[in-house]
C-alpha atoms as one frame of an Amber mdcrd trajectory, in Angstrom:
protein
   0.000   0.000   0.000   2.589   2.479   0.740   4.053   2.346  -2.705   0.812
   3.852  -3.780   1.623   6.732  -1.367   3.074   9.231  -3.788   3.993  12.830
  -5.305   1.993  14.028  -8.188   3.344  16.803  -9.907   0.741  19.403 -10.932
   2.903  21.181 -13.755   2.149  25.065 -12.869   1.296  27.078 -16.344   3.708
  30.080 -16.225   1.885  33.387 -17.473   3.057  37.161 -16.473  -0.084  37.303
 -14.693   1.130  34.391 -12.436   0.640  30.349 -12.632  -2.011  28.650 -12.673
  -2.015  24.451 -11.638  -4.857  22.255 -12.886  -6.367  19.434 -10.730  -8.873
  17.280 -12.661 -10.049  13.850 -10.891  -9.712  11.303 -12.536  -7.327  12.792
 -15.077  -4.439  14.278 -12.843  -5.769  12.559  -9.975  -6.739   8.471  -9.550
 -10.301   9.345  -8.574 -13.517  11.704  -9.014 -13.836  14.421  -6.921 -16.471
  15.010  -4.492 -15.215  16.512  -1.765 -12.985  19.851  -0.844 -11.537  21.429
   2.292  -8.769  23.232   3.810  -6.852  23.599   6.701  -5.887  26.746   8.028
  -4.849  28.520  11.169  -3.229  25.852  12.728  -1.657  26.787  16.048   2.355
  26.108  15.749   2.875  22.626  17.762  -0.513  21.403  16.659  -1.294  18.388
  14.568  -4.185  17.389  12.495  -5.975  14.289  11.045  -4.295  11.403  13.168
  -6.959   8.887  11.963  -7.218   6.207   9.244  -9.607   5.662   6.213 -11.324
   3.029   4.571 -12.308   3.982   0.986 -11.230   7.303   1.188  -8.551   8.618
  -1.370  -7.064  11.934  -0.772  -4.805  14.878  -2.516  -3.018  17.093   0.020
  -1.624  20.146  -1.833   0.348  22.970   0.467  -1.390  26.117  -0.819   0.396
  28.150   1.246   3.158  27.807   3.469   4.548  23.939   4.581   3.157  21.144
   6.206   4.097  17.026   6.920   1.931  14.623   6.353   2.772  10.722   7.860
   1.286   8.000   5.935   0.845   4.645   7.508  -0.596   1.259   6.108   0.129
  -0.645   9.214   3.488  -1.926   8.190   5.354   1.587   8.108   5.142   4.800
   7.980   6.881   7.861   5.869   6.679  11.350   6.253   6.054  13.861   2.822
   6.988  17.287   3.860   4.582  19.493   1.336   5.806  22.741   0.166   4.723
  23.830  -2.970   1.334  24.269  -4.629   2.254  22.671  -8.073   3.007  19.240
  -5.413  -0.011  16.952  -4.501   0.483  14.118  -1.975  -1.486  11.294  -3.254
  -2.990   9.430  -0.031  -5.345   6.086  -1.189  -7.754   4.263   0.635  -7.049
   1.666   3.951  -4.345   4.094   5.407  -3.869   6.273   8.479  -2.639   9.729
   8.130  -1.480  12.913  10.338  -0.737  16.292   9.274   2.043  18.113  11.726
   4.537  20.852  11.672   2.631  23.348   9.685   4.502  26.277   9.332   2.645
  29.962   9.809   0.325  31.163   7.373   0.699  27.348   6.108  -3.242  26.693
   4.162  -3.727  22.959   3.155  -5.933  21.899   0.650  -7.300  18.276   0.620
  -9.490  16.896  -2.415 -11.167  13.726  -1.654 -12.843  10.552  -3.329 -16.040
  10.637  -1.415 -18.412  12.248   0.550 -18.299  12.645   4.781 -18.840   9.012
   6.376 -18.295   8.765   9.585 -18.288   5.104   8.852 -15.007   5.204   6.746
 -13.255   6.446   9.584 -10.555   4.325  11.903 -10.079   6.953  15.008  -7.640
   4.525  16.779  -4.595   3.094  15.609  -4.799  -0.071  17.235  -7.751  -0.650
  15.492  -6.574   0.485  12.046  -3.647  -1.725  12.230  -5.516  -4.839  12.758
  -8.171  -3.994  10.233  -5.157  -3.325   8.015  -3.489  -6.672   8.571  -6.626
  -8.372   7.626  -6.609  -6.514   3.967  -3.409  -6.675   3.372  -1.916  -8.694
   0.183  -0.041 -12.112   1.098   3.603 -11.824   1.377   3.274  -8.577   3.866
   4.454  -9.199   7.644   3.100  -7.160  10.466   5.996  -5.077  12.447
């Protein structure tokens, strides 16, 4: 699962006016939008997310300012510091995530697959990682 876990590059379009980035689901992104919302104002020190998903497949993008985000699919984790607005992290479905070290003024945007549902969420880890286990493809081991 992790290897899914990646940077997509969102090529800006240079212009004297300024750039301009295009996100279109399904053609940029692996999925259909239906979802938007940003973080902003987060207090220095604070972290966000810290909870797992089912189905849901997310794009965090660093509109302003920088942020972490830690992916983990129950057999390790990695950490994608975001920094630029032409960078999307591409987060799929059956993995926990938390978003830390946001730096001031920092604004993250997060596109995602689906609709709220509450029942898509894993809100502790323990949890997650056995549910996580039990999907995993043969051939994984548990840490």
């Amino acid at each position: 699962m992790m290897d899914q876990c990646r940077i997509i590059d969102l090529p800006p379009r240079h212009d004297q006016r300024g750039n301009l980035s295009v996100v279109e689901g399904g053609i940029h992104i692996p999925f259909d939008i239906r979802r938007v919302y940003y973080l902003y104002d987060v207090p220095g020190g604070s972290a966000r997310a810290g909870h797992g998903h089912i189905e849901l497949q997310q794009l965090f993008i660093a509109m302003s300012g920088s942020f972490d985000v830690i992916v983990d699919d129950g057999y390790e984790r990695k950490k994608f510091q975001l920094n630029r607005s032409y960078y999307g992290l591409y987060v799929p479905g059956m993995m926990w995530r938390e978003v830390e070290n946001f730096s001031s003024g920092a604004v993250c945007l997060v596109m995602a697959s689906t609709l709220y549902d509450p029942k898509d969420y894993y809100h502790d880890y323990d949890e997650f990682v056995i549910a996580a286990h039990a999907h995993a493809p043969t051939g994984h081991k548990p840490r």
